[in-house]
PDB file of C-alpha atoms in Angstrom:
ATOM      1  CA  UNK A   1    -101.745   0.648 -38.139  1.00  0.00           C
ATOM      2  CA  UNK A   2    -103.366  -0.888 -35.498  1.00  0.00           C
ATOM      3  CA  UNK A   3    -106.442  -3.672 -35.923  1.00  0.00           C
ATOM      4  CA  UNK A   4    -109.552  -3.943 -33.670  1.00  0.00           C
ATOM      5  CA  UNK A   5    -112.795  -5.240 -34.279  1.00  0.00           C
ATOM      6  CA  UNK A   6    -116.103  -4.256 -32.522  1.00  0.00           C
ATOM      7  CA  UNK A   7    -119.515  -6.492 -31.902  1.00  0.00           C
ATOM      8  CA  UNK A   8    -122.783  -4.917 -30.529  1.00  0.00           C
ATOM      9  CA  UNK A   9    -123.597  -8.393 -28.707  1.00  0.00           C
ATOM     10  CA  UNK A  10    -127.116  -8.924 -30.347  1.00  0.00           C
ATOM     11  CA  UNK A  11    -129.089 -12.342 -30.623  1.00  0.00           C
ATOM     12  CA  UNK A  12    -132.390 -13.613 -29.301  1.00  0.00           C
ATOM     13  CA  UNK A  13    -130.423 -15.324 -26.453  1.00  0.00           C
ATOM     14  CA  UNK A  14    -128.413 -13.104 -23.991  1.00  0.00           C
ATOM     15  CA  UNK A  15    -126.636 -15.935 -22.281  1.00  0.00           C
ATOM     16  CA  UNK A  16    -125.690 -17.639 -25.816  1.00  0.00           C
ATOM     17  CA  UNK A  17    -124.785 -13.669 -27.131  1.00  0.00           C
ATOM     18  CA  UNK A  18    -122.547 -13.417 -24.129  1.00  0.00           C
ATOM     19  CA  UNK A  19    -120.527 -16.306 -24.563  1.00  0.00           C
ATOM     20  CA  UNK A  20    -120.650 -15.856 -28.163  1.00  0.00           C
ATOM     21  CA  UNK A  21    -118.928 -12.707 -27.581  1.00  0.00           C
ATOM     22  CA  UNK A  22    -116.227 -14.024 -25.282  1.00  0.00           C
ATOM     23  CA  UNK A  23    -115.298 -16.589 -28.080  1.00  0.00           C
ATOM     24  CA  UNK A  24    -115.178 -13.677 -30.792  1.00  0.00           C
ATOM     25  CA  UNK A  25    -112.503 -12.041 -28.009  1.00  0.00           C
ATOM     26  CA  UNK A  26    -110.661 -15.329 -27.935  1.00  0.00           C
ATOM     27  CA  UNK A  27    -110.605 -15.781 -31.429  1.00  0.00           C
ATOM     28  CA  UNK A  28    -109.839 -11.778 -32.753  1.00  0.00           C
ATOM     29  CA  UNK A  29    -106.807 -12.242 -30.286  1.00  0.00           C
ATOM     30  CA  UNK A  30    -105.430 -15.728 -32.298  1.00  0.00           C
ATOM     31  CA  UNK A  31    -106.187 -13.436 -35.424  1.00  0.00           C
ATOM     32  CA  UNK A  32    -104.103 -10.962 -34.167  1.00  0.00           C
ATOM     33  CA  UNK A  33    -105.997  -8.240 -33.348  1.00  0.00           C
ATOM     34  CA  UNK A  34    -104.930  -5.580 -31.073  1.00  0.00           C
ATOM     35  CA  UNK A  35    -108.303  -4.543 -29.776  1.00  0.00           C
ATOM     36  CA  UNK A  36    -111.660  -5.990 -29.368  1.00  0.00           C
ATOM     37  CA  UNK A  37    -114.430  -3.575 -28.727  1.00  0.00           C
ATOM     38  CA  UNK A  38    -118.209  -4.245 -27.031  1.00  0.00           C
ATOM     39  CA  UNK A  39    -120.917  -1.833 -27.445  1.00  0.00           C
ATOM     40  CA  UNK A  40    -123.143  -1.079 -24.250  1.00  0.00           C
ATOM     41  CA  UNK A  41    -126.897  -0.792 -25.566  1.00  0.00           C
ATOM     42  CA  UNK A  42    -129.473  -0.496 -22.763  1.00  0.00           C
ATOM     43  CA  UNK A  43    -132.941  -2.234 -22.815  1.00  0.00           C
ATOM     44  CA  UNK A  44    -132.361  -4.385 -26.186  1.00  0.00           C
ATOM     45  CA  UNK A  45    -132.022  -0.885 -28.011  1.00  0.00           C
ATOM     46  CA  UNK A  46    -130.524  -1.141 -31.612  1.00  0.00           C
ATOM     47  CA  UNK A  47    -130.816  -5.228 -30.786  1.00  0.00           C
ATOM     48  CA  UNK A  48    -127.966  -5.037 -28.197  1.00  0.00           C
ATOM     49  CA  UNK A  49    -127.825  -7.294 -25.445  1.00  0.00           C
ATOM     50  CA  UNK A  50    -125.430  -5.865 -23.316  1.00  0.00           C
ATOM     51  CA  UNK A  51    -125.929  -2.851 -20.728  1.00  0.00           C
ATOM     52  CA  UNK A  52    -122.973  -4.260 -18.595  1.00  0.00           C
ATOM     53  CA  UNK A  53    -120.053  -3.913 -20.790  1.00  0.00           C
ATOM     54  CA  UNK A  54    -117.427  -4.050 -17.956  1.00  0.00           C
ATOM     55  CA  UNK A  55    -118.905  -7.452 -16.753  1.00  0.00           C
ATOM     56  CA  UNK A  56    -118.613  -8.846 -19.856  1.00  0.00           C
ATOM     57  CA  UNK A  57    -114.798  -7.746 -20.396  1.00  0.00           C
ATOM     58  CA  UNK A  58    -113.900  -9.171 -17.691  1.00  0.00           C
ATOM     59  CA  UNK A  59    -115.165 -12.773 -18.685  1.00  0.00           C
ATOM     60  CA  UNK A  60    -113.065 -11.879 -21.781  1.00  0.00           C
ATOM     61  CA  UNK A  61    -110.282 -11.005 -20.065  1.00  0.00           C
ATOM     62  CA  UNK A  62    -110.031 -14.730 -18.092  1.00  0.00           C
ATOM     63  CA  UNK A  63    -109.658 -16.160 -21.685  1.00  0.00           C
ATOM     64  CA  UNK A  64    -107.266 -13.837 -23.479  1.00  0.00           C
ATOM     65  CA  UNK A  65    -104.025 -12.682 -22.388  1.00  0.00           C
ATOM     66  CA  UNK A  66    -102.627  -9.964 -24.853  1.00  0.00           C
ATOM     67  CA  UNK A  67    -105.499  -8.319 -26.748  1.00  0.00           C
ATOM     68  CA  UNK A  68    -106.855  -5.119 -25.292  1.00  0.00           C
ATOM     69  CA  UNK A  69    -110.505  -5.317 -24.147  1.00  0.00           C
ATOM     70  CA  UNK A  70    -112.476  -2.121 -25.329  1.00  0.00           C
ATOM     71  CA  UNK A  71    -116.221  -0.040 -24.306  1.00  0.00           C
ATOM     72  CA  UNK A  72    -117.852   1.697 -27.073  1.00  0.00           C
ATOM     73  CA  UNK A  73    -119.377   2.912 -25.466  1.00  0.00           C
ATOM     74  CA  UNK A  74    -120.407   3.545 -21.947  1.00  0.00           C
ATOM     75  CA  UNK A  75    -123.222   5.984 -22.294  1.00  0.00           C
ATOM     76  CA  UNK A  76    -121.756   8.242 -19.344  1.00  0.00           C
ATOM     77  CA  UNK A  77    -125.269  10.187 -18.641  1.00  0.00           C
ATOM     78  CA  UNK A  78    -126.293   7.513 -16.995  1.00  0.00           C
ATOM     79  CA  UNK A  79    -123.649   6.308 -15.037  1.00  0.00           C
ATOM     80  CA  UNK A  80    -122.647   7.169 -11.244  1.00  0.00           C
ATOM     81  CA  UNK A  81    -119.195   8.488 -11.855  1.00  0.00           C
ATOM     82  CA  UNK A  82    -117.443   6.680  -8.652  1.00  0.00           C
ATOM     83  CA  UNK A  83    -119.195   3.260  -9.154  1.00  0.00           C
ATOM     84  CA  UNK A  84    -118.199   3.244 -13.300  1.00  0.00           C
ATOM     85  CA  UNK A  85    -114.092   4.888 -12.151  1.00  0.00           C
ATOM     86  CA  UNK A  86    -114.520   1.420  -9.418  1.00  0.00           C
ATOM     87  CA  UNK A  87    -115.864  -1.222 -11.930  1.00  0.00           C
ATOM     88  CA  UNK A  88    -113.500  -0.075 -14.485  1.00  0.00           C
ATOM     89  CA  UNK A  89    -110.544   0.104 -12.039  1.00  0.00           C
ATOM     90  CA  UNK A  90    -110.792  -3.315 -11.234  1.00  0.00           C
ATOM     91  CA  UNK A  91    -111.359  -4.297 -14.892  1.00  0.00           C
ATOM     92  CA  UNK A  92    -107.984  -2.769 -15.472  1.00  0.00           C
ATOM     93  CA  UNK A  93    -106.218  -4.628 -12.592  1.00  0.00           C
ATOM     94  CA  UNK A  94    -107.764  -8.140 -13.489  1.00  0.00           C
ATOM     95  CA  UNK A  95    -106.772  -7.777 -17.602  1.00  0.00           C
ATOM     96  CA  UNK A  96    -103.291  -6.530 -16.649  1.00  0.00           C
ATOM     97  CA  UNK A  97    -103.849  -3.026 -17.563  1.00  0.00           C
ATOM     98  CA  UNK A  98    -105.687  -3.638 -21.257  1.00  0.00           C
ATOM     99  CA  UNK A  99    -108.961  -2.101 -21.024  1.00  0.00           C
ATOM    100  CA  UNK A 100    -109.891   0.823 -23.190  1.00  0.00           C
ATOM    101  CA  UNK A 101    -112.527   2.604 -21.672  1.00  0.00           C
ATOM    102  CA  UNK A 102    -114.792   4.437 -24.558  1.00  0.00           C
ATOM    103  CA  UNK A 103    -117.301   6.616 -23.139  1.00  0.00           C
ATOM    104  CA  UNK A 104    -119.922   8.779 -25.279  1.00  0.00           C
ATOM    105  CA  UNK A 105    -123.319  11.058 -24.752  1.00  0.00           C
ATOM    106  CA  UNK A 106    -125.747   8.102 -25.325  1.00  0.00           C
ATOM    107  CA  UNK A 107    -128.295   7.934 -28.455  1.00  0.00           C
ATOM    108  CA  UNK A 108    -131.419   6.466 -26.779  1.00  0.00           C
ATOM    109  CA  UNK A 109    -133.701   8.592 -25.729  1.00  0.00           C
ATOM    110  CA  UNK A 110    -135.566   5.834 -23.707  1.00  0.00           C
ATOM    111  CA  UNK A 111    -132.787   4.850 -21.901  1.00  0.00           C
ATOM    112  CA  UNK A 112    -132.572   8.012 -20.720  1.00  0.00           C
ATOM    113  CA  UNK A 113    -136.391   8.585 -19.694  1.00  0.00           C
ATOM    114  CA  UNK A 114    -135.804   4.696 -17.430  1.00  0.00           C
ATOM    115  CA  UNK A 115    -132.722   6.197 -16.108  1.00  0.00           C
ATOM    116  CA  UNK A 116    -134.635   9.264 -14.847  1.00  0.00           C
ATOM    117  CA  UNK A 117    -132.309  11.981 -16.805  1.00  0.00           C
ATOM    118  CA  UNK A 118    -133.514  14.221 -19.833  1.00  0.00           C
ATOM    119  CA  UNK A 119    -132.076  13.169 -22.775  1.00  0.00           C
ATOM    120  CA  UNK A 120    -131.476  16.586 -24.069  1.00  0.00           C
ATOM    121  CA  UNK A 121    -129.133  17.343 -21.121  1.00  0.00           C
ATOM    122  CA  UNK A 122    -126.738  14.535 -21.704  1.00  0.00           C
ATOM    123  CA  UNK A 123    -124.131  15.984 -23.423  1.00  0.00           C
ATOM    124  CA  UNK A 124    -123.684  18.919 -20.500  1.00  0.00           C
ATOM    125  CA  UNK A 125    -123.974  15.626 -18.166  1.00  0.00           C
ATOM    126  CA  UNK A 126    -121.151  14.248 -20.023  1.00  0.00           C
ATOM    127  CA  UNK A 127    -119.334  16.131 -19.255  1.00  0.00           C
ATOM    128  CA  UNK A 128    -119.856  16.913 -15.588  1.00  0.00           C
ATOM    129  CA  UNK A 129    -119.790  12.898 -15.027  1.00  0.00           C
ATOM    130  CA  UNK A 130    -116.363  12.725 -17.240  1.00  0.00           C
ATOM    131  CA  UNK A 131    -114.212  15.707 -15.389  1.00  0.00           C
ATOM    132  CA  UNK A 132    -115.532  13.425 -12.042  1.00  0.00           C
ATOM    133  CA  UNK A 133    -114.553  10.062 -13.470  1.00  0.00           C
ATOM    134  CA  UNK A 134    -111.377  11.357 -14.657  1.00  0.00           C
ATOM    135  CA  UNK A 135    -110.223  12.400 -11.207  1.00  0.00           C
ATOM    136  CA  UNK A 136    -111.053   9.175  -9.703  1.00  0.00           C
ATOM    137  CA  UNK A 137    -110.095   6.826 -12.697  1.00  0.00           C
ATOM    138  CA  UNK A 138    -106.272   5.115 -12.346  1.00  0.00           C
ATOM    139  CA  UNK A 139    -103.656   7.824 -13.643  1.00  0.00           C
ATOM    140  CA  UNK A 140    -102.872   5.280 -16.682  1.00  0.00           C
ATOM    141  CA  UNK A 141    -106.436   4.338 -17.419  1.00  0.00           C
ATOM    142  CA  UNK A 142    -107.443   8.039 -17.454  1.00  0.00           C
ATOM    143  CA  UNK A 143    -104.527   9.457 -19.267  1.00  0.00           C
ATOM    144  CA  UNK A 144    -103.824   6.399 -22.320  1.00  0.00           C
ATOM    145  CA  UNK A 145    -106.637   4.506 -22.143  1.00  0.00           C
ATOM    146  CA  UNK A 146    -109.748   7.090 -22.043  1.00  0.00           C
ATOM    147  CA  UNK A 147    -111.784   7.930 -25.370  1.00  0.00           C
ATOM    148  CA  UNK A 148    -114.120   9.501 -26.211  1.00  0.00           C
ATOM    149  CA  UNK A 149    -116.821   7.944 -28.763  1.00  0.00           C
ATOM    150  CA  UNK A 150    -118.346  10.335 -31.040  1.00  0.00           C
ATOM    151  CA  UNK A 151    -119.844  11.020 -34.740  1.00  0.00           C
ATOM    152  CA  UNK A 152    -119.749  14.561 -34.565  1.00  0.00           C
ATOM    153  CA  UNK A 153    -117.577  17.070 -32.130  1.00  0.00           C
ATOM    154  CA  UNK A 154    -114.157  15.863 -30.752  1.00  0.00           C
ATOM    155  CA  UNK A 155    -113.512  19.407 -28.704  1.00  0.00           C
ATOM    156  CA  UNK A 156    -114.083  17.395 -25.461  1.00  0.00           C
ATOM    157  CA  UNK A 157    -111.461  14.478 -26.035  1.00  0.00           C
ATOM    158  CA  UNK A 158    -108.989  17.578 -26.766  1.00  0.00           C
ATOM    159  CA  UNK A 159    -109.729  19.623 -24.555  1.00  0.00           C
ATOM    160  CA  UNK A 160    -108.809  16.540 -21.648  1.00  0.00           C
ATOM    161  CA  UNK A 161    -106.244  15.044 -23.456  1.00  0.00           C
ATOM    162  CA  UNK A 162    -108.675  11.600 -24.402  1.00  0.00           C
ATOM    163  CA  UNK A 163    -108.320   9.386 -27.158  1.00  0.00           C
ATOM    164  CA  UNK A 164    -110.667   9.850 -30.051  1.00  0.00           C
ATOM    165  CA  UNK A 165    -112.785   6.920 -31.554  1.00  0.00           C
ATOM    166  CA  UNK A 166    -114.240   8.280 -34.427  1.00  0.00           C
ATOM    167  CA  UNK A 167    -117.641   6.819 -36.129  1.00  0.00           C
ATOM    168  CA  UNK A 168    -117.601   9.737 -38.575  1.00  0.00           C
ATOM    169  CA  UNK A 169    -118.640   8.098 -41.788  1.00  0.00           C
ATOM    170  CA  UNK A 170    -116.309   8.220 -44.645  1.00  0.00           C
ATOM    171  CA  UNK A 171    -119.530   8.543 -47.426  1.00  0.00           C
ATOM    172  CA  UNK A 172    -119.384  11.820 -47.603  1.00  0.00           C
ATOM    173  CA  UNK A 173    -116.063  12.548 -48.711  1.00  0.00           C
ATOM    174  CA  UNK A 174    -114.671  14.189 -45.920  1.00  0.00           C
ATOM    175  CA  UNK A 175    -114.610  11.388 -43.572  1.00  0.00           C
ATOM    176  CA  UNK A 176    -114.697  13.621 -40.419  1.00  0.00           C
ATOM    177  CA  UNK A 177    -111.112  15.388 -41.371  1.00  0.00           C
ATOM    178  CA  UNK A 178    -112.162  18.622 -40.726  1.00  0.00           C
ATOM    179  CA  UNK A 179    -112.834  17.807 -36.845  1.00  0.00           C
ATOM    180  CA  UNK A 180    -109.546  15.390 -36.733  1.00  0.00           C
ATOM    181  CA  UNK A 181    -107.357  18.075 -37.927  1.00  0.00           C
ATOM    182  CA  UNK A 182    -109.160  20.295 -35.024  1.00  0.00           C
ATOM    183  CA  UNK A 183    -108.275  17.775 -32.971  1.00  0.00           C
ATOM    184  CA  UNK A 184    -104.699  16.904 -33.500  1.00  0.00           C
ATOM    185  CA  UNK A 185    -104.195  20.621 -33.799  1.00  0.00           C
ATOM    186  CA  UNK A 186    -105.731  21.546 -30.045  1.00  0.00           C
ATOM    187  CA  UNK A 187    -105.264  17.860 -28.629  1.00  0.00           C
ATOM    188  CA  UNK A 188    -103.599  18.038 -24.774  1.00  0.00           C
ATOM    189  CA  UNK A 189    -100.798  15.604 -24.728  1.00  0.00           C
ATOM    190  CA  UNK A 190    -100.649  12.889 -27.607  1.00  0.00           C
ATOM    191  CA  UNK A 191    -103.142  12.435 -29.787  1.00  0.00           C
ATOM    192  CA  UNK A 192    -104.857   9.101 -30.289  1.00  0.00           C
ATOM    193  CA  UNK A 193    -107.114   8.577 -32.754  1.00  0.00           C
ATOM    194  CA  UNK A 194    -109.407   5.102 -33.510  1.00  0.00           C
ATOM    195  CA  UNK A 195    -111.502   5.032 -36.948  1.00  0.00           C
ATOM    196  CA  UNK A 196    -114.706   2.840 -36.242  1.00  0.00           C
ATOM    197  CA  UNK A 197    -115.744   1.362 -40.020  1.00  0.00           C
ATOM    198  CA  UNK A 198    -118.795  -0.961 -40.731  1.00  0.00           C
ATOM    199  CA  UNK A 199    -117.651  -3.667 -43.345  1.00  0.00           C
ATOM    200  CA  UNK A 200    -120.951  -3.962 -44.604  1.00  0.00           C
ATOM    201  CA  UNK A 201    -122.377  -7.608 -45.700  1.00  0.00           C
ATOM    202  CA  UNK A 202    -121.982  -8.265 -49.123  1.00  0.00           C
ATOM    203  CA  UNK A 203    -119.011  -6.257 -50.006  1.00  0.00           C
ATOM    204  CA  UNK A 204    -116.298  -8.008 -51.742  1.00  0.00           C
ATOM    205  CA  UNK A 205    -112.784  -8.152 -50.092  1.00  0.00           C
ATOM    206  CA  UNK A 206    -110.996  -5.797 -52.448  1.00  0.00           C
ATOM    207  CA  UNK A 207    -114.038  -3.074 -52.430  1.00  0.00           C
ATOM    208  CA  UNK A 208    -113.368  -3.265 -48.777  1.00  0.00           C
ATOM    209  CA  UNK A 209    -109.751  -2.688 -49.270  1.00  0.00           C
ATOM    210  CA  UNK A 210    -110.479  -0.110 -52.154  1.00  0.00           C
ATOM    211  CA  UNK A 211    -113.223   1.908 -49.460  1.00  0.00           C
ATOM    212  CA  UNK A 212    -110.827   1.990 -46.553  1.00  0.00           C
ATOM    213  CA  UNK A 213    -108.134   3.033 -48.732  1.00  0.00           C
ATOM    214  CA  UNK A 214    -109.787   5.903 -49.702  1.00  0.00           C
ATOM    215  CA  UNK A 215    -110.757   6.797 -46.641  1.00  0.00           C
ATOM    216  CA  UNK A 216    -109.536  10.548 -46.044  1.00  0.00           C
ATOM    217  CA  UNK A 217    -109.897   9.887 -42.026  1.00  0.00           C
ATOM    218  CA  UNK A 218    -107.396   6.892 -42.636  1.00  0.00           C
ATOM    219  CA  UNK A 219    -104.016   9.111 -42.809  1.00  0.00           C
ATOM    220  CA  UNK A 220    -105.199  10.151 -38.894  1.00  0.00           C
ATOM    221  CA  UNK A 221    -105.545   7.581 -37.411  1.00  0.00           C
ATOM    222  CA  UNK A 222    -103.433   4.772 -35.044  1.00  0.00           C
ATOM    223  CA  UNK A 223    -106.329   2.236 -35.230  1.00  0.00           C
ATOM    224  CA  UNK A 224    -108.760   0.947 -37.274  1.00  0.00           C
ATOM    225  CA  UNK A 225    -111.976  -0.812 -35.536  1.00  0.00           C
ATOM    226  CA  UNK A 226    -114.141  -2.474 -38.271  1.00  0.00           C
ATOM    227  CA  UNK A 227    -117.289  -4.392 -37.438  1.00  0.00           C
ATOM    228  CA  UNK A 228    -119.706  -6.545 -39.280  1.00  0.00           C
ATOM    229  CA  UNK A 229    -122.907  -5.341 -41.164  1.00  0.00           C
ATOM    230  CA  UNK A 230    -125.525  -5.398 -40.413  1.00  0.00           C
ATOM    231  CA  UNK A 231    -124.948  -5.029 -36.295  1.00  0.00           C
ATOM    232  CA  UNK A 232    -127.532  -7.767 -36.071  1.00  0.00           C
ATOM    233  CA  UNK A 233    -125.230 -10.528 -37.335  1.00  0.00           C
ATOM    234  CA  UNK A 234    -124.691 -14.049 -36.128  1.00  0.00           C
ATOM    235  CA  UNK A 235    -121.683 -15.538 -34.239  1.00  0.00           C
ATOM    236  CA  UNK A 236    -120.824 -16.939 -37.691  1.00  0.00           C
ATOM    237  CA  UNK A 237    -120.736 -14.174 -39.831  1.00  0.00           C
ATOM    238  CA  UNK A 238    -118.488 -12.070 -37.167  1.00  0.00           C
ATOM    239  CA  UNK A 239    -115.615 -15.308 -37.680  1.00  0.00           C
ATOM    240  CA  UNK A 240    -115.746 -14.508 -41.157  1.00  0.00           C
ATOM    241  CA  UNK A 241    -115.426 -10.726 -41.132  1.00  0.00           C
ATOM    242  CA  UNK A 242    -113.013 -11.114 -38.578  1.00  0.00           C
ATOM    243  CA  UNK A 243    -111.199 -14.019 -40.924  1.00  0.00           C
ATOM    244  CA  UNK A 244    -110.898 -12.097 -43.816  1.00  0.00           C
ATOM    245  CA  UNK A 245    -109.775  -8.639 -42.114  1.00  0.00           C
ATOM    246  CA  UNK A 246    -107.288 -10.115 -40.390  1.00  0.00           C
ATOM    247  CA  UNK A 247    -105.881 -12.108 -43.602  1.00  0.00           C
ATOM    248  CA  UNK A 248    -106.793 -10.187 -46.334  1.00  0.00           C
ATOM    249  CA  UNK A 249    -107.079  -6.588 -45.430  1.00  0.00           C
ATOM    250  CA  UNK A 250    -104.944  -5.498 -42.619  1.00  0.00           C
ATOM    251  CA  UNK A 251    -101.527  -5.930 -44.793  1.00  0.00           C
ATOM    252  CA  UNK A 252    -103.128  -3.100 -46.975  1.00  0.00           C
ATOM    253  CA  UNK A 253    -103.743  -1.060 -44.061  1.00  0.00           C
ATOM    254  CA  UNK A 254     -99.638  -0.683 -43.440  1.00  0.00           C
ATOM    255  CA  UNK A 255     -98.087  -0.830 -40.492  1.00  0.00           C
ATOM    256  CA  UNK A 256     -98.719   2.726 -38.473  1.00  0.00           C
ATOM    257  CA  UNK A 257    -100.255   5.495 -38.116  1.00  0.00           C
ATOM    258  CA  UNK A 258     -99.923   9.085 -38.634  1.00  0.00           C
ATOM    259  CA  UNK A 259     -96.189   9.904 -37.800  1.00  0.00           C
ATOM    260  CA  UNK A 260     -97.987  13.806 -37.488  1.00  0.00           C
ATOM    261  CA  UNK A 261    -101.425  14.939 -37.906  1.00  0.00           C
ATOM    262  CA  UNK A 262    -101.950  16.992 -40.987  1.00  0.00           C
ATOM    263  CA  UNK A 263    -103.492  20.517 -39.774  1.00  0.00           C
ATOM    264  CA  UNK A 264    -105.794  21.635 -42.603  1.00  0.00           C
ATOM    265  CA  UNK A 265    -109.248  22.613 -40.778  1.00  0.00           C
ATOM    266  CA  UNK A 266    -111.704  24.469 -42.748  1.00  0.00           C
ATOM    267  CA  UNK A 267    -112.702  27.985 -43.014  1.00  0.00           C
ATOM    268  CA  UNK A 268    -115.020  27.899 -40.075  1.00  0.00           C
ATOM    269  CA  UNK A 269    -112.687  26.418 -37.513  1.00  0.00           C
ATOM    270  CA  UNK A 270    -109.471  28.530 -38.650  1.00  0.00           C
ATOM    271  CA  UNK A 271    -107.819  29.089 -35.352  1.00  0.00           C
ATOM    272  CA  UNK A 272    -106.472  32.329 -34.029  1.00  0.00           C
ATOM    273  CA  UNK A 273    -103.521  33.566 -35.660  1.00  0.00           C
ATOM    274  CA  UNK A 274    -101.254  33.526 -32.262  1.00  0.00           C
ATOM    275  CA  UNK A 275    -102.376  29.989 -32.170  1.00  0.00           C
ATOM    276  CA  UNK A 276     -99.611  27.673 -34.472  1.00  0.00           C
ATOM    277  CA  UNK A 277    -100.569  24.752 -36.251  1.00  0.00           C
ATOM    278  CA  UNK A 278     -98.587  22.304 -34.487  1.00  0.00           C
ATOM    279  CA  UNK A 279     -97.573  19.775 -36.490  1.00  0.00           C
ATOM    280  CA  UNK A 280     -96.784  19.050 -40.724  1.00  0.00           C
ATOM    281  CA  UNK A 281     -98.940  16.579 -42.709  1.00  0.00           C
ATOM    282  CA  UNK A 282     -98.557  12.883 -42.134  1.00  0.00           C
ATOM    283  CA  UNK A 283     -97.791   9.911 -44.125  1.00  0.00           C
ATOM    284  CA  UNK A 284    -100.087   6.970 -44.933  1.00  0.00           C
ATOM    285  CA  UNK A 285     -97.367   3.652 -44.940  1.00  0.00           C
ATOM    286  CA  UNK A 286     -99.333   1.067 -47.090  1.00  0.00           C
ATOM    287  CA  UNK A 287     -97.715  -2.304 -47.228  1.00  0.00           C
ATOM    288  CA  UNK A 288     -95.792  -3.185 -50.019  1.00  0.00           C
TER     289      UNK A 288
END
């Protein structure tokens, strides 16, 4: 099972949140993490700082040498399809070939009123922008290195053969399975799946390791990207989240992923019966 860990870049001071941030890179890869993951948040939304993810990767990727450098996510509605496939392209070639590009709809409604789009388009403007940007994007990049960031449908990502970061939260039981087991069942090519967790502040180590155990997602998945709660938090209290994962609660996570998907979807998203389930149930390898 893979490790990442995400930041949303916040702080009163976008110069000191920015180089903040490229320390937290330098220091998740001496952890040994295998991804580190920037949020792109437009206008301070949400307390974000950074609406140039790409620029700010690249900084990280002078200072690091092995840990891949991930956006989650570019909020493709607004982006010009060539320029983002260009900026990302040389991203790519500067890191060595380690960016993960996360792309997703966009939540802020404001952003999208500054941008000039309507906000309740964006999700058919996803994906007009996406089938664009995966034509032009490097034939690696576009085919093991593309995701798509959501809390709610992953038809897209299968239907184009992207990798699926998943923020469906795990409170309510069913941690998102139903859509994951669409997923790996109609998936084009290999399916990649990413769990995005909040650690929220306050919770002890082991009722982190307890909650992420239990986690019914957690049997789908290749990768686990936790981040610090509240998104607000300083410099210092990222070290420590990222501290204590990396010592205390990755060795419960095992050491892979799903060797199959398990295809159990619900009532409602039954395929057709000429359509097989593909693959048997996996197994969850927690460390001994």
């Amino acid at each position: 099972m893979r490790l990442g860990y995400l930041t949303h870049v916040t702080g009163d001071d976008p110069a000191r949140a920015y180089r903040e941030t490229v320390e937290l890179a330098v220091h998740a890869e001496e952890l040994g993490y295998d991804s580190f993951w920037v949020a792109q948040h437009h206008d301070g939304h949400l307390g974000g700082r950074l609406a140039s993810p790409l620029v700010l990767l690249a900084a990280a990727a002078e200072r690091t040498r092995l840990i891949r450098l991930g956006t989650a996510a570019v909020a493709l509605p607004l982006e010009d399809p060539r320029r983002l496939a260009e900026d990302a392209a040389a991203l790519d070639a500067l890191s060595g070939g380690r960016l993960e590009l996360g792309i997703g709809v966009g939540a802020d409604p404001t952003a999208s009123q500054r941008f000039g789009r309507r906000h309740d388009d964006r999700r058919a403007d996803t994906l007009a922008t996406l089938d664009v940007l995966l034509e032009l994007l490097p034939t690696a990049l576009a085919e093991q290195r593309t995701w798509w960031a959501t809390a709610s449908s992953s038809d897209a990502a299968a239907d184009r053969g992207l990798g699926l970061l998943s923020g469906k939260p795990a409170v309510d039981g069913s941690g998102g399975v139903p859509d994951l087991a669409r997923y790996w069942t109609y998936a084009r090519g290999v399916p990649r799946v990413a769990l995005s967790r909040p650690l929220p502040a306050g919770h002890s180590t082991g009722r982190i390791i307890d909650d992420l155990l239990a986690d019914a997602a957690l049997p789908w998945a290749g990768e686990v990207v936790v981040q610090a709660q509240p998104a607000t938090a300083t410099a210092d209290v990222h070290r420590e989240v990222m501290e204590r994962t990396a010592r205390y609660v990755r060795p419960f996570l095992g050491v892979a992923g799903p060797a199959h998907p398990p295809p159990v979807p619900q009532a409602d998203d039954e395929p057709d019966d000429d359509v097989p389930l593909l693959r048997p149930r996996p197994v969850l390898r927690t460390a001994r």
